[in-house]
Coordinates of C-alpha atoms in Angstrom, one line a residue:
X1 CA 22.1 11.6 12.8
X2 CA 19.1 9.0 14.2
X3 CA 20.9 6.2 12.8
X4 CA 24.2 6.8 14.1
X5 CA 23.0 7.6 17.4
X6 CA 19.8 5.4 17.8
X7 CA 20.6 2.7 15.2
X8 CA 19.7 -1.3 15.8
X9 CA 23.7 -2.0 16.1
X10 CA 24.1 1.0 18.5
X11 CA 21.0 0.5 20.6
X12 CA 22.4 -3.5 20.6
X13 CA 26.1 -2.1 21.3
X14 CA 24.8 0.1 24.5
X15 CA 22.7 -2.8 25.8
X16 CA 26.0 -4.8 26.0
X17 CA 27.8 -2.2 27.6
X18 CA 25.4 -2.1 30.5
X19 CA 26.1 -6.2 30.7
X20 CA 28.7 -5.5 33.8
X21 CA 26.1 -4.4 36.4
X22 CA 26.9 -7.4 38.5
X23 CA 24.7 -5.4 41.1
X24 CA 21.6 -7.1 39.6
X25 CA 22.8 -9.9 38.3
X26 CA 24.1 -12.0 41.5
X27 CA 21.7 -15.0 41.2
X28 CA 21.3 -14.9 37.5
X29 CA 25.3 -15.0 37.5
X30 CA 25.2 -18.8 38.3
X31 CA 23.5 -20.2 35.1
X32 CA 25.2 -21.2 32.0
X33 CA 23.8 -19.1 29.0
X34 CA 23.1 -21.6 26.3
X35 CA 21.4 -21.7 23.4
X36 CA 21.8 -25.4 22.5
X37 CA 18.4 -27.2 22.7
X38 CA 16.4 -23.8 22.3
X39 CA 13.6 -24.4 19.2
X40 CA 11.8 -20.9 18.7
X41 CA 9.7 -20.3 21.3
X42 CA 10.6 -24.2 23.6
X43 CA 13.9 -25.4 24.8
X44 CA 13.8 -29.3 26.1
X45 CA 16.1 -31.2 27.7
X46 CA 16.6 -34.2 29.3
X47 CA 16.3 -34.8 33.0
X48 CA 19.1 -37.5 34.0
X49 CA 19.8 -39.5 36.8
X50 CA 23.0 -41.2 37.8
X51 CA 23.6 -44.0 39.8
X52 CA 25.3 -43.8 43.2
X53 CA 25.8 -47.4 43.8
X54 CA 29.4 -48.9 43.4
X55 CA 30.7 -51.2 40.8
X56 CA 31.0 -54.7 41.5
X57 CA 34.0 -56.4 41.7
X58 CA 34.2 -59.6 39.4
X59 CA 36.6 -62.5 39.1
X60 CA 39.6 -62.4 36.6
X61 CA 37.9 -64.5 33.9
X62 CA 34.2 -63.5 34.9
X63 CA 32.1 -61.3 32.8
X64 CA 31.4 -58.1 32.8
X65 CA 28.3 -57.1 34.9
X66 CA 25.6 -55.4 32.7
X67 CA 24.3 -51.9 34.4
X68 CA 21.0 -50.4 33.7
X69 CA 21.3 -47.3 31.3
X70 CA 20.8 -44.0 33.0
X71 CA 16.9 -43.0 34.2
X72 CA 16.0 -40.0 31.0
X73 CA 12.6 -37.5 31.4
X74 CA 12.4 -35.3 28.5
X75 CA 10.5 -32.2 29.3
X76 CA 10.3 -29.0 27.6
X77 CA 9.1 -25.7 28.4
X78 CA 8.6 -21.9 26.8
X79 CA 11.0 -19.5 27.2
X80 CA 10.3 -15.8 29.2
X81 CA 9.3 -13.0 27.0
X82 CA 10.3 -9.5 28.5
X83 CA 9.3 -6.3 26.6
X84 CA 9.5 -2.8 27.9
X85 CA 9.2 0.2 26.0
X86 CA 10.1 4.3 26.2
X87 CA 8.5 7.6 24.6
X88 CA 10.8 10.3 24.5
X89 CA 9.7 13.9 23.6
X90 CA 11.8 14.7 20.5
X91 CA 12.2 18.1 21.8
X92 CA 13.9 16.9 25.5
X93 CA 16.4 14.8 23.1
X94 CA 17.0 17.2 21.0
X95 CA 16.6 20.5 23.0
X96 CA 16.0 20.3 26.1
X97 CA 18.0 17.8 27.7
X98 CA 21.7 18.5 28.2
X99 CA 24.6 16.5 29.3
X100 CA 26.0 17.5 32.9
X101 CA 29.1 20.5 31.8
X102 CA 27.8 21.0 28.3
X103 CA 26.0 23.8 26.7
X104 CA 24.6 21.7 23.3
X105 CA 22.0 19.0 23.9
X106 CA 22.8 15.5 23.9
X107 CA 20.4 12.9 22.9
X108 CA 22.6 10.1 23.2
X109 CA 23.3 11.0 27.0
X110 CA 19.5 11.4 27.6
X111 CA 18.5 8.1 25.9
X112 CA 21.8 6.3 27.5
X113 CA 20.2 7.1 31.2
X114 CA 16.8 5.6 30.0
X115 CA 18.0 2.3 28.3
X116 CA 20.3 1.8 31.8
X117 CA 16.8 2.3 33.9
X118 CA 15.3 -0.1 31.2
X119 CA 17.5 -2.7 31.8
X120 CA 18.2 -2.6 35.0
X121 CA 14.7 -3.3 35.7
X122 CA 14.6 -6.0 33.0
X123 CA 17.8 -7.6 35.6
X124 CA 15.3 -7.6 38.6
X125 CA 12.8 -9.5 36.5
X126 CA 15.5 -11.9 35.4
X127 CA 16.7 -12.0 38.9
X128 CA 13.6 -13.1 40.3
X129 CA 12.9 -16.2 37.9
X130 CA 16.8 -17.3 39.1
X131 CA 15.7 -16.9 42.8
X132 CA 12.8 -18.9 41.6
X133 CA 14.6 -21.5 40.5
X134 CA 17.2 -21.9 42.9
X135 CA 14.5 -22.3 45.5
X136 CA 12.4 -24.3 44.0
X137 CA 9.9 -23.4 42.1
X138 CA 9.1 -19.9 39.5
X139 CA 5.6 -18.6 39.8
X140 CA 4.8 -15.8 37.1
X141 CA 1.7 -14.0 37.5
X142 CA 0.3 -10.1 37.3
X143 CA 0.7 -10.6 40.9
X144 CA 3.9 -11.7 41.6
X145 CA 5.6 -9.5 38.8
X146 CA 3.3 -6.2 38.1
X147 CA 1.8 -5.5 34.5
X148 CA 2.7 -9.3 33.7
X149 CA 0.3 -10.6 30.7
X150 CA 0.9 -14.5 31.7
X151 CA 0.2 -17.0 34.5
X152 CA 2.5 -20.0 35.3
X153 CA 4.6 -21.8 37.3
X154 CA 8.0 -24.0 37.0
X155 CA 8.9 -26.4 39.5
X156 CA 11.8 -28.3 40.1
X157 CA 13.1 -31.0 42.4
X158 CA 14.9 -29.1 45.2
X159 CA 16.4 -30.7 48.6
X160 CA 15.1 -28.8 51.7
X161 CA 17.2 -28.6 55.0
X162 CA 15.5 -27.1 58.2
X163 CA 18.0 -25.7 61.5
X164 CA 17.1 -28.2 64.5
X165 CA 17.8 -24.8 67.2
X166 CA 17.1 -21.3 66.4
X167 CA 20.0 -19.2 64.8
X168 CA 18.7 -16.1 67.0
X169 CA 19.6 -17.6 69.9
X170 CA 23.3 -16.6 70.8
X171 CA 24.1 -19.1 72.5
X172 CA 23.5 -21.9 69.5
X173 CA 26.6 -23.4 68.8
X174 CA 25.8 -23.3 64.8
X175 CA 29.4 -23.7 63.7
X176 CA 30.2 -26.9 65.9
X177 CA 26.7 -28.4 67.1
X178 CA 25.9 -31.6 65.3
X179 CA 22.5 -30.1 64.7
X180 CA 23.5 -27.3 62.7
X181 CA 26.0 -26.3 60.5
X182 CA 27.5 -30.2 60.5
X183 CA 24.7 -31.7 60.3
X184 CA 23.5 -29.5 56.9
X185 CA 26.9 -30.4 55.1
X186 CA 26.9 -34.2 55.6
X187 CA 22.9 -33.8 55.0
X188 CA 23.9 -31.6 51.6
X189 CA 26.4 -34.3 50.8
X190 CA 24.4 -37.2 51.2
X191 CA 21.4 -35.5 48.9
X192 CA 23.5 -34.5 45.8
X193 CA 26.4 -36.6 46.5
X194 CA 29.3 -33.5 46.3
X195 CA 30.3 -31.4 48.9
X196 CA 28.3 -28.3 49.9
X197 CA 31.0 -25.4 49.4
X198 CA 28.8 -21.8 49.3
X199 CA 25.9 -20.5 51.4
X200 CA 24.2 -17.7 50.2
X201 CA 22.0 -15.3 52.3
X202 CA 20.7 -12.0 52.9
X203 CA 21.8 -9.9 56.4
X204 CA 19.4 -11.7 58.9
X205 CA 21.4 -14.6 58.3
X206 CA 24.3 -12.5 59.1
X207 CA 23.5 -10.5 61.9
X208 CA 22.3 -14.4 63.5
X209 CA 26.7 -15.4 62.8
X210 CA 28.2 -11.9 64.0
X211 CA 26.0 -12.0 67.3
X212 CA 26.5 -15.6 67.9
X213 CA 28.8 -16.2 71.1
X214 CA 30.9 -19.2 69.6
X215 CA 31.5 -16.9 66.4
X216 CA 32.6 -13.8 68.7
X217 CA 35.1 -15.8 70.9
X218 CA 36.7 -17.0 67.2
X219 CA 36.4 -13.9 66.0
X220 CA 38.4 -12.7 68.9
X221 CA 41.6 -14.9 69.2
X222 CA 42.1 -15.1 65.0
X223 CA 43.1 -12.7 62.2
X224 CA 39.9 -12.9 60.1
X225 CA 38.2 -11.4 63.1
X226 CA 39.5 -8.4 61.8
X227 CA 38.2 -8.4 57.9
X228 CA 35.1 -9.3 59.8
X229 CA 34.9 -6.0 61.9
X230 CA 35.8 -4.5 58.9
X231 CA 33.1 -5.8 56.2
X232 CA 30.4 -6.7 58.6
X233 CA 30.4 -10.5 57.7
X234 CA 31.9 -13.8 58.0
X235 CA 33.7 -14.3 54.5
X236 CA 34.6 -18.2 54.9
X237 CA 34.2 -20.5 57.9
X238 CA 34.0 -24.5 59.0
X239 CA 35.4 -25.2 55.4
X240 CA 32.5 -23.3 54.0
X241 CA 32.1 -20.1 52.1
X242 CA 29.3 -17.4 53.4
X243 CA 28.5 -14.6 51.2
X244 CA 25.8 -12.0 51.7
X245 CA 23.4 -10.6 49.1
X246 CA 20.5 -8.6 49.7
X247 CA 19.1 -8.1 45.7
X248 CA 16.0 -6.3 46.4
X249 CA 12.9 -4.8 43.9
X250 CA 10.1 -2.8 45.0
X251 CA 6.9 -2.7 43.5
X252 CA 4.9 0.1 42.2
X253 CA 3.0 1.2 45.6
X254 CA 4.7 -2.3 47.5
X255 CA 7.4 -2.6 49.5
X256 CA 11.2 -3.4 49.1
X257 CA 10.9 -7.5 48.7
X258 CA 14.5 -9.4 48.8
X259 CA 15.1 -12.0 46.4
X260 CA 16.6 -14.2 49.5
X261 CA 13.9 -14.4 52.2
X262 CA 15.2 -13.9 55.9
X263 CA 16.5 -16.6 57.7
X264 CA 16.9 -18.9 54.2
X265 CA 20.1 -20.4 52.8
X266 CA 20.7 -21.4 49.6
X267 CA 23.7 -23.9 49.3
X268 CA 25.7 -24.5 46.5
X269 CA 28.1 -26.8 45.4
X270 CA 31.8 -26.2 43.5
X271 CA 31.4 -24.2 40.4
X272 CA 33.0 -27.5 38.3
X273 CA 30.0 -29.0 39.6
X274 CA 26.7 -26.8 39.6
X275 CA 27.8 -25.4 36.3
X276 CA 26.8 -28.8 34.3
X277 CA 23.4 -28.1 35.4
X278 CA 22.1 -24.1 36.1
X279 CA 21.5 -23.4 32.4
X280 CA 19.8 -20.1 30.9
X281 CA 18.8 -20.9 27.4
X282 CA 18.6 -18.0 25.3
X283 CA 16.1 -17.2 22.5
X284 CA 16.0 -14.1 20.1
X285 CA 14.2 -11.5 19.8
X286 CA 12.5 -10.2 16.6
X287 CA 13.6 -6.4 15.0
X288 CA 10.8 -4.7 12.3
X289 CA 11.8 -3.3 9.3
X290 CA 10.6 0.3 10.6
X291 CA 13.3 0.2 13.4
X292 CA 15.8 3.4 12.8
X293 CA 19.0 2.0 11.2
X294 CA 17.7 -1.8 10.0
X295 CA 19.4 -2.2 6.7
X296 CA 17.3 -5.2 6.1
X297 CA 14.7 -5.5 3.7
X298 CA 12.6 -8.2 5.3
X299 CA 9.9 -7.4 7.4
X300 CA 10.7 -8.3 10.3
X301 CA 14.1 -9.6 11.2
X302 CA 15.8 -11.6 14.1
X303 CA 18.1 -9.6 16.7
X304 CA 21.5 -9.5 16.6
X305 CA 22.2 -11.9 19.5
X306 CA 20.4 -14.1 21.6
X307 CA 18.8 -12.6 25.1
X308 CA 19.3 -8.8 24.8
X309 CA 18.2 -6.9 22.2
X310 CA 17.0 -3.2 21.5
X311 CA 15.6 -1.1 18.9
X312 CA 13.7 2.5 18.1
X313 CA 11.3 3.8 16.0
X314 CA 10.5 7.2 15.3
X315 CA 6.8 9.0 15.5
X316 CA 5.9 11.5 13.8
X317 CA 3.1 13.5 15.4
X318 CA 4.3 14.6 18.1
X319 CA 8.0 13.7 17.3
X320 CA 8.8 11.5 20.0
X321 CA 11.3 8.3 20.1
X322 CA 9.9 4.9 20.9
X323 CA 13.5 3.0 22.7
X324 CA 12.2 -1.2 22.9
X325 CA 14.2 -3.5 24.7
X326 CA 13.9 -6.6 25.6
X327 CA 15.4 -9.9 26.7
X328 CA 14.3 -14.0 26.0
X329 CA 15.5 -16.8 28.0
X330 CA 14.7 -19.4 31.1
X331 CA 16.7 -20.6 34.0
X332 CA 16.5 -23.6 34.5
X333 CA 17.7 -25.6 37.3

């Protein structure tokens, strides 16, 4: 039954499914999915900046002392289109393709393995706008992202910290040296005015903390040297957390590009904090009246939810499956 099995609620329902693949999803995990603010194709928001200064302190019968309101810049931008599509041979659904044990086709199987390669590459694309963001600044271009229609570039405000003596150096005393690790946390602190509590990097930054000499001899004489040995990384030092993640794509014909550079932290503050402000509006994508299963007699129609969607459409010569899926949304930083 093509409804049942390839239907706009079941193509939407295995999209969702797929939604746990954290693998893919480390960077993109730290934005807030909202769709507050988003206006069909724009979301805006407003920029604010908050005063560090302290409150003055007035006599008992003095009045109050005015304050300035809050420094506001509206700005607005266009949400991320991604649109992928599949053509399946009718006849590899329906009887060629075979689920691993069983003797009867089974086109949901075969179209289940091509909607998780779909999205999964869909991730990596959302994955690489949030690396974008957190560092800075997203550049989308056919030559940054392959096949890519459009050309621009997001920018945002991002505090830069720079190591004083070379990690690869062994001898670098990065956990104690007021140069290094120190000096970044009172440096983070006195930029965003919060503590710096998470460093994330890929393994050059590692292998640079395992080799170092002041690491080893801690290593050696404490109890987490052990989890260490064991995982291949520091898990939480000098009141901070360190977490690896090498995320990775590879272009057609490229090479395998991490979405971390080497030798490149990025810090973050507590969840309570960062979470007011890394926010992934969401917009929705739009479902035709030909797609398999829409019960709706409008033209076209908007998707279920917002950010994911999916739909086929079947072709009649040859018989073949068209699977769409897409995904809408921004991160903003």
């Amino acid at each position: 039954n093509l409804e049942e099995a390839f239907g706009v609620g079941t193509l939407n329902g295995v999209v969702t499914l797929f939604q746990s693949n954290a693998r893919h999803r480390k960077l993109s995990s730290y934005f807030k999915e909202t769709t507050e603010g988003v206006q069909g194709e724009l979301y805006a928001w407003d920029e604010i900046s908050f005063a560090r200064r302290m409150a003055p302190i007035t006599a008992p019968n003095a009045p109050s002392k005015p304050m300035k309101e809050m420094a506001k810049a509206s700005r607005s931008t266009s949400l991320c289109h991604i649109k992928i599509n599949k053509e399946i041979d009718g006849r590899k659904i329906f009887q060629v393709e075979r689920n691993p044990g069983s003797l009867s086709p089974n086109a949901e199987a075969v179209v289940g393995r091509e909607m998780a390669e779909m999205r999964t590459t869909i991730e990596k694309t959302i994955e690489y706008l949030s690396a974008g963001a957190l560092q800075g600044s997203i550049v989308v271009s056919a030559a940054a992202i392959e096949d890519t229609d459009m050309s621009f570039t997001v920018t945002y405000a991002v505090t830069t910290f720079t190591y004083t003596t070379s990690w690869a150096t062994d001898t670098t005393k990065i956990f104690t040296s007021s140069t290094e690790l120190p000096k970044l946390k009172n440096d983070y602190e006195k930029a965003l005015d919060t503590p710096l509590d998470r460093l994330l990097f890929n393994e050059s930054i590692t292998n640079y903390l395992v080799a170092n000499q002041q690491a080893s001899a801690w290593l050696q004489h404490t109890q987490p040297g052990i989890s260490v040995f064991e995982s291949g990384f520091i898990n939480r030092a000098v009141g901070l957390t360190f977490e690896q993640y090498d995320g990775n794509y590879k272009p057609t014909g490229g090479s395998v590009t991490k979405f971390i550079p080497d030798k490149t932290f990025i810090g973050f503050p507590d969840p309570s904090f960062y979470g007011q402000y890394l926010v992934m509006p969401l917009g929705r994508g739009l479902i035709p009246r030909s797609a398999i299963g829409n019960a709706t007699a409008a033209l076209i129609s908007e998707a279920p939810s917002p950010g994911w969607y999916a739909y086929g459409t079947a072709k009649d010569d040859p018989c073949t499956l068209k699977l769409i899926m897409g995904w809408i949304g921004l991160p903003l930083n």
